[in-house]
CSV table of C-alpha atoms in Angstrom, one decimal:
chain,number,residue,atom,x,y,z
A,1,MET,CA,-32.1,-205.5,36.5
A,2,THR,CA,-30.9,-207.4,33.5
A,3,GLU,CA,-27.5,-206.4,32.0
A,4,ILE,CA,-28.2,-205.4,28.4
A,5,HIS,CA,-25.7,-205.7,25.5
A,6,ILE,CA,-27.0,-204.4,22.1
A,7,VAL,CA,-25.5,-205.6,18.9
A,8,GLY,CA,-26.3,-203.3,15.9
A,9,THR,CA,-26.1,-205.2,12.6
A,10,ALA,CA,-26.4,-204.8,8.9
A,11,HIS,CA,-28.7,-207.5,7.7
A,12,VAL,CA,-26.5,-208.7,4.8
A,13,SER,CA,-23.0,-208.4,6.4
A,14,GLN,CA,-20.5,-211.1,7.4
A,15,LYS,CA,-19.1,-208.6,9.9
A,16,SER,CA,-22.5,-208.5,11.7
A,17,ILE,CA,-22.6,-212.3,11.9
A,18,ASP,CA,-19.1,-212.3,13.5
A,19,GLU,CA,-20.2,-209.6,16.0
A,20,VAL,CA,-23.3,-211.6,17.0
A,21,ARG,CA,-21.1,-214.7,17.6
A,22,GLU,CA,-18.5,-212.6,19.5
A,23,ALA,CA,-21.2,-211.0,21.8
A,24,VAL,CA,-22.7,-214.3,22.7
A,25,ASP,CA,-19.2,-215.8,23.4
A,26,THR,CA,-18.2,-212.7,25.5
A,27,TYR,CA,-21.2,-212.1,27.6
A,28,ASN,CA,-22.6,-215.6,27.9
A,29,PRO,CA,-26.2,-214.4,28.1
A,30,ASP,CA,-29.2,-216.3,29.5
A,31,VAL,CA,-31.5,-214.7,26.9
A,32,ILE,CA,-31.1,-213.4,23.3
A,33,ALA,CA,-33.5,-210.8,22.0
A,34,ILE,CA,-33.8,-210.5,18.3
A,35,GLU,CA,-35.5,-208.0,15.9
A,36,LEU,CA,-38.1,-210.4,14.6
A,37,ASP,CA,-41.8,-211.0,14.9
A,38,PRO,CA,-43.3,-214.5,15.2
A,39,GLY,CA,-44.1,-214.7,11.5
A,40,ARG,CA,-40.6,-213.9,10.3
A,41,PHE,CA,-39.1,-216.0,13.1
A,42,ALA,CA,-41.0,-219.0,11.8
A,43,ALA,CA,-40.0,-218.3,8.3
A,44,LEU,CA,-36.3,-218.2,9.2
A,45,LYS,CA,-36.6,-221.4,11.3
A,46,GLN,CA,-38.1,-223.1,8.2
A,47,GLN,CA,-35.3,-221.9,6.0
A,48,MET,CA,-32.7,-223.1,8.6
A,49,LYS,CA,-34.4,-226.5,8.7
A,50,GLU,CA,-34.5,-226.8,4.9
A,51,ALA,CA,-30.8,-225.8,4.7
A,52,GLU,CA,-29.9,-228.4,7.4
A,53,ASP,CA,-31.9,-231.1,5.6
A,54,ALA,CA,-30.3,-230.3,2.3
A,55,ALA,CA,-26.8,-230.5,3.9
A,56,ASN,CA,-27.6,-233.9,5.4
A,57,GLY,CA,-29.1,-235.3,2.3
A,58,VAL,CA,-32.6,-235.5,3.8
A,59,GLU,CA,-35.4,-235.3,1.3
A,60,PRO,CA,-37.9,-232.5,2.0
A,61,VAL,CA,-41.3,-233.7,3.3
A,62,ALA,CA,-43.9,-233.4,0.6
A,63,GLU,CA,-46.4,-230.7,1.6
A,64,LYS,CA,-49.8,-230.0,-0.1
A,65,PRO,CA,-50.6,-226.4,0.8
A,66,GLU,CA,-53.7,-225.0,-0.9
A,67,SER,CA,-53.3,-222.8,-4.0
A,68,PRO,CA,-53.8,-219.1,-3.3
A,69,GLU,CA,-57.2,-217.7,-4.0
A,70,VAL,CA,-56.7,-214.8,-6.3
A,71,LYS,CA,-60.1,-213.3,-5.6
A,72,ASP,CA,-59.3,-213.2,-1.8
A,73,LEU,CA,-55.9,-211.5,-2.6
A,74,LEU,CA,-57.6,-208.9,-4.8
A,75,LYS,CA,-59.9,-208.0,-1.9
A,76,GLY,CA,-56.9,-206.9,0.2
A,77,ASN,CA,-54.2,-204.4,-0.5
A,78,PHE,CA,-52.4,-206.3,-3.2
A,79,THR,CA,-50.3,-203.3,-4.2
A,80,LEU,CA,-48.7,-203.4,-0.7
A,81,MET,CA,-48.1,-207.1,-1.1
A,82,LEU,CA,-46.2,-206.4,-4.4
A,83,VAL,CA,-44.1,-203.7,-2.7
A,84,GLN,CA,-43.3,-206.1,0.1
A,85,TRP,CA,-42.1,-208.7,-2.3
A,86,ILE,CA,-40.0,-206.2,-4.3
A,87,LEU,CA,-38.4,-204.9,-1.0
A,88,ALA,CA,-37.5,-208.5,-0.1
A,89,TYR,CA,-36.1,-209.1,-3.6
A,90,VAL,CA,-33.9,-206.0,-3.4
A,91,GLN,CA,-32.5,-207.1,0.0
A,92,ARG,CA,-31.8,-210.6,-1.4
A,93,LYS,CA,-30.0,-209.0,-4.4
A,94,ILE,CA,-27.8,-207.0,-2.1
A,95,GLY,CA,-27.1,-210.2,-0.1
A,96,MET,CA,-26.1,-212.1,-3.2
A,97,ASN,CA,-23.7,-209.4,-4.2
A,98,VAL,CA,-21.8,-209.6,-0.9
A,99,GLY,CA,-22.2,-213.3,-0.5
A,100,ILE,CA,-24.4,-213.1,2.6
A,101,GLU,CA,-28.0,-214.3,2.9
A,102,PRO,CA,-30.4,-211.6,4.2
A,103,GLY,CA,-31.2,-212.3,7.9
A,104,ALA,CA,-28.1,-214.4,8.3
A,105,GLU,CA,-27.1,-212.7,11.5
A,106,MET,CA,-30.5,-213.4,13.0
A,107,LYS,CA,-30.2,-217.1,12.0
A,108,GLU,CA,-26.8,-217.1,13.7
A,109,ALA,CA,-28.3,-215.7,16.9
A,110,ILE,CA,-31.1,-218.4,16.7
A,111,ARG,CA,-28.5,-221.1,16.0
A,112,LEU,CA,-26.3,-220.1,19.0
A,113,ALA,CA,-29.4,-219.9,21.3
A,114,GLU,CA,-30.5,-223.4,20.4
A,115,GLU,CA,-27.0,-224.8,20.5
A,116,ARG,CA,-26.4,-223.3,24.1
A,117,ASN,CA,-29.9,-223.7,25.4
A,118,ILE,CA,-30.4,-219.9,25.6
A,119,ARG,CA,-33.9,-218.5,25.6
A,120,VAL,CA,-34.9,-216.4,22.5
A,121,VAL,CA,-37.2,-213.4,22.9
A,122,LEU,CA,-38.9,-211.8,19.9
A,123,ILE,CA,-39.1,-208.0,20.3
A,124,ASP,CA,-40.2,-206.6,16.9
A,125,ARG,CA,-43.7,-205.5,15.8
A,126,ASP,CA,-45.8,-207.8,13.5
A,127,ILE,CA,-44.6,-207.2,10.0
A,128,LYS,CA,-48.2,-206.9,8.8
A,129,ILE,CA,-48.9,-204.1,11.1
A,130,THR,CA,-45.7,-202.3,10.2
A,131,LEU,CA,-46.4,-202.6,6.5
A,132,ALA,CA,-50.0,-201.5,6.9
A,133,ARG,CA,-48.9,-198.4,8.9
A,134,PHE,CA,-46.0,-197.8,6.4
A,135,TRP,CA,-48.2,-197.9,3.3
A,136,GLY,CA,-51.3,-196.3,4.9
A,137,GLY,CA,-49.3,-193.3,6.3
A,138,MET,CA,-47.5,-192.5,3.1
A,139,LYS,CA,-48.8,-189.7,0.8
A,140,ILE,CA,-49.5,-190.5,-2.8
A,141,LEU,CA,-46.3,-188.8,-4.0
A,142,GLU,CA,-44.2,-190.8,-1.5
A,143,LYS,CA,-45.8,-194.0,-2.8
A,144,ILE,CA,-45.0,-193.1,-6.4
A,145,LYS,CA,-41.4,-192.2,-5.5
A,146,LEU,CA,-41.0,-195.5,-3.6
A,147,ILE,CA,-42.4,-197.7,-6.3
A,148,TRP,CA,-40.2,-195.9,-8.9
A,149,ALA,CA,-37.1,-196.4,-6.8
A,150,LEU,CA,-37.9,-200.0,-6.2
A,151,MET,CA,-38.5,-200.6,-9.9
A,152,GLN,CA,-35.1,-199.0,-10.6
A,153,SER,CA,-33.5,-201.2,-8.0
A,154,MET,CA,-35.0,-204.4,-9.5
A,155,PHE,CA,-33.7,-203.7,-13.0
A,156,VAL,CA,-30.2,-202.4,-12.2
A,157,ASP,CA,-27.3,-204.7,-13.5
A,158,ASP,CA,-24.8,-206.2,-11.2
A,159,ASP,CA,-22.0,-204.9,-13.4
A,160,GLU,CA,-23.0,-201.3,-12.9
A,161,ASP,CA,-21.0,-199.0,-10.7
A,162,ASP,CA,-20.8,-199.0,-6.9
A,163,ASP,CA,-23.5,-196.4,-6.5
A,164,ALA,CA,-26.1,-198.9,-7.8
A,165,ILE,CA,-27.6,-201.6,-5.6
A,166,GLY,CA,-26.2,-204.3,-7.8
A,167,GLY,CA,-22.7,-203.0,-7.3
A,168,ILE,CA,-22.6,-202.7,-3.5
A,169,ASP,CA,-19.5,-204.4,-2.1
A,170,LYS,CA,-18.5,-205.9,1.2
A,171,ILE,CA,-16.8,-202.7,2.4
A,172,SER,CA,-19.9,-200.5,1.8
A,173,ILE,CA,-22.2,-203.0,3.5
A,174,ASP,CA,-19.9,-203.2,6.6
A,175,GLU,CA,-20.0,-199.5,6.8
A,176,LEU,CA,-23.8,-199.6,7.4
A,177,THR,CA,-23.0,-200.2,11.1
A,178,ASN,CA,-21.0,-197.0,11.3
A,179,PRO,CA,-22.9,-194.5,13.4
A,180,ASP,CA,-22.1,-191.6,11.0
A,181,ILE,CA,-23.2,-193.6,8.0
A,182,ILE,CA,-26.4,-194.7,9.9
A,183,GLU,CA,-27.3,-191.1,10.8
A,184,MET,CA,-26.8,-189.9,7.2
A,185,ALA,CA,-28.9,-192.8,5.8
A,186,LEU,CA,-31.7,-192.2,8.3
A,187,GLU,CA,-31.8,-188.5,7.4
A,188,GLU,CA,-31.9,-189.3,3.7
A,189,PHE,CA,-34.8,-191.8,4.2
A,190,HIS,CA,-36.7,-189.2,6.3
A,191,LYS,CA,-36.3,-186.7,3.4
A,192,PHE,CA,-37.3,-189.3,0.8
A,193,SER,CA,-40.4,-190.4,2.7
A,194,PRO,CA,-41.2,-188.8,6.1
A,195,ASN,CA,-44.3,-190.8,6.7
A,196,GLY,CA,-42.8,-194.1,5.6
A,197,ALA,CA,-39.7,-193.5,7.8
A,198,ARG,CA,-42.0,-192.9,10.7
A,199,ALA,CA,-43.6,-196.3,10.4
A,200,LEU,CA,-40.5,-198.3,9.4
A,201,ILE,CA,-37.9,-196.6,11.7
A,202,ASP,CA,-39.3,-194.3,14.4
A,203,GLU,CA,-42.2,-196.4,15.5
A,204,ARG,CA,-40.2,-199.6,15.4
A,205,ASP,CA,-37.5,-197.9,17.4
A,206,ALA,CA,-40.1,-197.3,20.1
A,207,TYR,CA,-41.6,-200.8,19.9
A,208,LEU,CA,-38.1,-202.4,20.1
A,209,ALA,CA,-37.3,-200.1,23.0
A,210,HIS,CA,-40.4,-201.3,24.8
A,211,GLY,CA,-39.1,-204.9,24.4
A,212,VAL,CA,-35.6,-204.0,25.6
A,213,ILE,CA,-36.8,-202.0,28.6
A,214,ASP,CA,-39.1,-204.9,29.6
A,215,LEU,CA,-36.2,-207.2,29.3
A,216,GLN,CA,-34.0,-204.9,31.3
A,217,ARG,CA,-36.6,-205.1,34.2
A,218,SER,CA,-36.9,-208.9,34.0
A,219,HIS,CA,-35.2,-211.6,36.1
A,220,TYR,CA,-32.5,-212.5,33.7
A,221,GLU,CA,-28.9,-211.7,34.4
A,222,ARG,CA,-27.5,-210.9,31.0
A,223,ALA,CA,-29.1,-210.3,27.6
A,224,VAL,CA,-27.7,-209.9,24.1
A,225,VAL,CA,-30.1,-207.8,21.9
A,226,VAL,CA,-29.6,-208.2,18.1
A,227,VAL,CA,-31.2,-205.4,16.1
A,228,GLY,CA,-30.5,-203.5,12.9
A,229,ALA,CA,-27.9,-200.8,13.4
A,230,GLY,CA,-30.3,-198.1,12.3
A,231,HIS,CA,-32.5,-198.8,15.3
A,232,VAL,CA,-29.7,-198.5,18.0
A,233,PRO,CA,-29.8,-194.6,18.3
A,234,GLY,CA,-33.6,-194.6,18.7
A,235,ILE,CA,-33.6,-197.5,21.2
A,236,THR,CA,-30.8,-195.8,23.2
A,237,LYS,CA,-32.7,-192.5,23.3
A,238,TYR,CA,-35.9,-194.2,24.7
A,239,ARG,CA,-33.9,-196.2,27.2
A,240,GLU,CA,-32.4,-193.0,28.5
A,241,ASP,CA,-35.8,-191.4,28.9
A,242,PRO,CA,-38.6,-194.0,28.9
A,243,SER,CA,-41.2,-191.4,29.7
A,244,THR,CA,-41.1,-190.3,26.0
A,245,LEU,CA,-42.1,-193.8,24.8
A,246,PRO,CA,-45.5,-193.9,23.0
A,247,PRO,CA,-47.9,-196.5,24.4
A,248,VAL,CA,-47.7,-200.0,22.8
A,249,ALA,CA,-51.4,-199.9,21.9
A,250,GLU,CA,-50.8,-196.8,19.8
A,251,LEU,CA,-47.9,-198.5,18.0
A,252,LEU,CA,-50.1,-201.5,17.2
A,253,ALA,CA,-53.2,-199.6,16.0
A,254,ARG,CA,-54.1,-200.3,12.4
A,255,PRO,CA,-54.2,-197.0,10.4
A,256,LYS,CA,-57.6,-195.7,9.4
A,257,ARG,CA,-58.1,-196.0,5.7
A,258,TYR,CA,-60.1,-193.3,4.0
A,259,PRO,CA,-61.5,-194.3,0.5
A,260,TRP,CA,-59.8,-191.5,-1.3
A,261,GLY,CA,-59.5,-193.6,-4.4
A,262,LYS,CA,-63.2,-194.1,-4.5
A,263,ILE,CA,-63.9,-190.5,-3.7
A,264,ILE,CA,-61.6,-189.2,-6.5
A,265,GLY,CA,-62.9,-191.9,-8.9
A,266,GLY,CA,-66.5,-190.7,-8.1
A,267,LEU,CA,-65.5,-187.1,-8.9
A,268,PHE,CA,-64.1,-188.2,-12.3
A,269,VAL,CA,-67.3,-190.1,-13.0
A,270,VAL,CA,-69.4,-187.0,-12.2
A,271,MET,CA,-67.1,-184.8,-14.3
A,272,PHE,CA,-67.4,-187.2,-17.3
A,273,ALA,CA,-71.2,-187.4,-16.9
A,274,VAL,CA,-71.5,-183.6,-16.8
A,275,ILE,CA,-69.3,-183.2,-19.9
A,276,ILE,CA,-71.2,-185.8,-21.9
A,277,LEU,CA,-74.6,-184.5,-20.9
A,278,ALA,CA,-73.5,-180.9,-21.6
A,279,ILE,CA,-72.2,-181.8,-25.1
A,280,ALA,CA,-75.4,-183.8,-25.8
A,281,PHE,CA,-77.7,-180.9,-24.8
A,282,SER,CA,-75.6,-178.4,-26.8
A,283,GLY,CA,-76.6,-180.2,-29.9
A,284,ALA,CA,-73.1,-181.1,-30.9
A,285,THR,CA,-73.9,-184.7,-31.8
A,286,GLU,CA,-70.7,-185.4,-33.7
A,287,LEU,CA,-68.6,-184.0,-30.9
A,288,LEU,CA,-70.5,-186.3,-28.4
A,289,ILE,CA,-69.8,-189.4,-30.5
A,290,TRP,CA,-66.1,-188.6,-30.7
A,291,ALA,CA,-65.9,-187.9,-27.0
A,292,ILE,CA,-67.3,-191.3,-26.2
A,293,ILE,CA,-65.1,-193.0,-28.8
A,294,TYR,CA,-61.9,-191.3,-27.3
A,295,TRP,CA,-63.0,-192.3,-23.8
A,296,VAL,CA,-63.3,-196.0,-24.9
A,297,LEU,CA,-60.1,-196.0,-27.0
A,298,LEU,CA,-57.9,-194.2,-24.5
A,299,HIS,CA,-58.9,-196.6,-21.7
A,300,ALA,CA,-58.5,-199.7,-24.0
A,301,LEU,CA,-55.1,-198.6,-25.2
A,302,PHE,CA,-53.6,-197.6,-21.8
A,303,ALA,CA,-55.0,-200.6,-19.8
A,304,GLY,CA,-54.2,-203.1,-22.5
A,305,VAL,CA,-50.6,-201.9,-23.0
A,306,ALA,CA,-50.0,-201.7,-19.3
A,307,THR,CA,-51.2,-205.3,-18.9
A,308,LEU,CA,-48.8,-206.5,-21.7
A,309,LEU,CA,-45.9,-204.6,-20.1
A,310,ALA,CA,-46.6,-206.6,-16.9
A,311,ARG,CA,-46.2,-209.7,-19.2
A,312,GLY,CA,-49.8,-210.5,-18.9
A,313,HIS,CA,-51.5,-213.0,-21.2
A,314,PRO,CA,-53.0,-211.5,-24.4
A,315,LEU,CA,-56.5,-212.5,-23.2
A,316,SER,CA,-55.8,-210.6,-19.9
A,317,ALA,CA,-54.8,-207.6,-21.9
A,318,ALA,CA,-57.9,-207.9,-24.1
A,319,THR,CA,-60.1,-208.1,-20.9
A,320,ALA,CA,-58.5,-205.0,-19.5
A,321,ALA,CA,-58.9,-203.1,-22.8
A,322,ALA,CA,-62.5,-204.2,-23.2
A,323,LEU,CA,-63.6,-203.2,-19.7
A,324,ALA,CA,-61.5,-200.3,-18.7
A,325,TRP,CA,-63.8,-197.7,-20.2
A,326,MET,CA,-66.7,-199.1,-18.1
A,327,THR,CA,-64.9,-199.8,-14.8
A,328,SER,CA,-63.5,-196.2,-14.9
A,329,LEU,CA,-67.1,-195.1,-14.6
A,330,ASN,CA,-67.7,-197.1,-11.4
A,331,PRO,CA,-65.4,-196.3,-8.5
A,332,PHE,CA,-66.3,-199.7,-6.9
A,333,LEU,CA,-64.9,-201.7,-9.9
A,334,ALA,CA,-61.4,-201.9,-11.4
A,335,ALA,CA,-60.2,-203.2,-14.8
A,336,GLY,CA,-57.2,-204.8,-13.0
A,337,TRP,CA,-59.5,-207.2,-11.1
A,338,PHE,CA,-61.0,-208.7,-14.2
A,339,ALA,CA,-57.6,-208.8,-16.0
A,340,ALA,CA,-56.1,-210.6,-13.0
A,341,ILE,CA,-59.0,-213.2,-12.8
A,342,VAL,CA,-58.4,-214.0,-16.5
A,343,GLU,CA,-54.7,-214.2,-16.0
A,344,ALA,CA,-55.3,-216.6,-13.1
A,345,LYS,CA,-57.5,-218.8,-15.4
A,346,MET,CA,-54.9,-218.8,-18.2
A,347,ARG,CA,-51.8,-219.2,-15.9
A,348,PRO,CA,-53.1,-220.6,-12.6
A,349,PRO,CA,-51.1,-219.9,-9.4
A,350,THR,CA,-49.7,-222.9,-7.6
A,351,ALA,CA,-49.3,-223.8,-3.9
A,352,GLY,CA,-45.6,-223.1,-4.2
A,353,ASP,CA,-45.8,-219.6,-5.6
A,354,PHE,CA,-45.3,-217.8,-2.3
A,355,LYS,CA,-42.1,-219.8,-1.6
A,356,ALA,CA,-40.9,-219.3,-5.2
A,357,ILE,CA,-41.3,-215.5,-4.9
A,358,ALA,CA,-39.4,-215.6,-1.7
A,359,LYS,CA,-36.5,-217.5,-3.3
A,360,ALA,CA,-36.4,-215.6,-6.7
A,361,ASP,CA,-32.8,-214.5,-7.4
A,362,THR,CA,-33.5,-212.6,-10.6
A,363,ILE,CA,-36.2,-210.4,-11.9
A,364,GLY,CA,-36.9,-213.0,-14.6
A,365,GLU,CA,-37.6,-215.6,-11.9
A,366,MET,CA,-40.0,-213.2,-10.2
A,367,PHE,CA,-41.9,-212.6,-13.4
A,368,SER,CA,-42.1,-216.3,-14.1
A,369,VAL,CA,-44.1,-217.0,-10.9
A,370,PRO,CA,-47.8,-216.9,-11.8
A,371,LEU,CA,-49.0,-215.3,-8.6
A,372,PHE,CA,-46.5,-212.4,-8.8
A,373,ARG,CA,-47.5,-211.8,-12.5
A,374,ILE,CA,-51.3,-212.0,-11.6
A,375,LEU,CA,-51.0,-209.3,-9.0
A,376,LEU,CA,-48.7,-207.2,-11.2
A,377,VAL,CA,-51.2,-207.4,-14.0
A,378,ALA,CA,-53.9,-206.2,-11.6
A,379,ALA,CA,-51.8,-203.3,-10.5
A,380,CYS,CA,-50.6,-202.3,-14.0
A,381,ALA,CA,-54.1,-202.5,-15.6
A,382,ASN,CA,-55.5,-200.3,-12.9
A,383,ILE,CA,-52.7,-197.8,-13.3
A,384,GLY,CA,-53.2,-197.8,-17.1
A,385,SER,CA,-56.9,-197.2,-16.7
A,386,MET,CA,-56.3,-194.3,-14.2
A,387,ALA,CA,-53.7,-192.7,-16.6
A,388,ALA,CA,-56.2,-192.9,-19.4
A,389,THR,CA,-58.8,-191.0,-17.3
A,390,PHE,CA,-56.4,-188.3,-16.5
A,391,CYS,CA,-55.3,-188.0,-20.1
A,392,PHE,CA,-58.9,-187.8,-21.3
A,393,PHE,CA,-59.6,-184.7,-19.2
A,394,ILE,CA,-56.2,-183.1,-19.8
A,395,PHE,CA,-56.3,-183.5,-23.6
A,396,LEU,CA,-60.0,-183.4,-24.1
A,397,THR,CA,-60.1,-180.2,-26.3
A,398,PRO,CA,-57.2,-181.2,-28.7
A,399,LEU,CA,-58.6,-184.7,-29.0
A,400,LEU,CA,-62.0,-183.3,-30.1
A,401,GLY,CA,-60.3,-180.8,-32.4
A,402,VAL,CA,-61.7,-177.7,-30.7
A,403,ASP,CA,-60.0,-174.9,-28.8
A,404,LEU,CA,-60.6,-174.1,-25.2
A,405,GLU,CA,-62.9,-171.1,-25.9
A,406,MET,CA,-65.1,-173.2,-28.2
A,407,MET,CA,-65.3,-176.1,-25.8
A,408,THR,CA,-66.2,-173.7,-23.0
A,409,GLN,CA,-69.0,-172.2,-25.1
A,410,ILE,CA,-70.3,-175.7,-26.0
A,411,LEU,CA,-70.3,-176.8,-22.4
A,412,MET,CA,-72.0,-173.6,-21.2
A,413,THR,CA,-74.7,-173.9,-23.8
A,414,GLY,CA,-75.2,-177.5,-23.0
A,415,LEU,CA,-75.5,-176.9,-19.3
A,416,THR,CA,-77.9,-174.1,-19.8
A,417,ASN,CA,-80.1,-176.3,-22.0
A,418,LEU,CA,-79.8,-179.1,-19.5
A,419,TRP,CA,-80.9,-176.8,-16.7
A,420,GLN,CA,-83.9,-175.6,-18.6
A,421,PHE,CA,-84.8,-179.1,-19.4
A,422,LEU,CA,-84.6,-180.2,-15.8
A,423,THR,CA,-86.5,-177.2,-14.4
A,424,GLY,CA,-89.2,-177.6,-17.1
A,425,TRP,CA,-89.5,-181.3,-16.4
A,426,ILE,CA,-89.8,-180.7,-12.6
């Protein structure tokens, strides 16, 4: 049995870096397990190499990675990619305010392992699977709340009070390893997003516990395990009763995605078609013309303005405005796709955009990266188009200058005439 020593850390705390160093010095382990997956481990190693080269005055090796294909990105869940980037930005912002780089305690564990020839074991779940289960498991209201909270976090000023992310100080960060603070924070996150918390915390507790228990049963003598403090209670619970652990295969399964967006979009298309046909067969020609005009204008206004708010190119906004009325009638198309393609033509993404997004220290820097702005344009144009569809149905009667009773009468007359036409034709 391997002797296990768990170090619970806050990912942007100098205290946590010191605790990792102290644990390695004290226990002299022959293996260090860290809360990383292969992808994030490789990214941290690359950052460490770049920092070392810069310190030694070594010029970085010129790389020629391929520029990202926007069409390929749009085929995937680009909204989730935006959320991931914003989450990383918020963590970097906290780190800047306390003078600690995010993941610094993991880098310290890696550095010590390499320096002392200690084996490193990666025990976290693939970040892509975690994010897919996180986003796929959340309800629509949870997603809206999360995006709103992230947007608030992005734009808060560093000079604001200590309750804001920009004002977090060293003391409050160090308190993130306090068990009482951890318990309170986890409870709040579970209230804020029960399904999101399950994927980000509960499931990863179980996956990390699998790694720790496997390590405990291995041939090593002593192991230091470096994980976020929020995972320590869950890991401890599973170590005390391994029979409660869910199978690894269950934790790695990709969530089933149901095309709710296409289903809801299809319902709106049917509703629009029924309303237009009913008005047409009621004989209210002027009303029909105005209904179509308002459908086009609302979608043009909302999609175009949303694209401009995302700092999209005027031609991108014009594209969204021109096509939103039509793409809203097809659940398999989206105005944001076309706006993003135009944005990519006007402001092409570069091979270094992914790295630039990862290093952005301010919201202005994030928006200046073409790839970030392209995907933001796609998301905002789609949101604007959807908002226009909702507004059309909610405000249909006042837009057309008729009351609800008159509109009901027009629709009933039109549907009756339509039914008579169809039955007579058949």
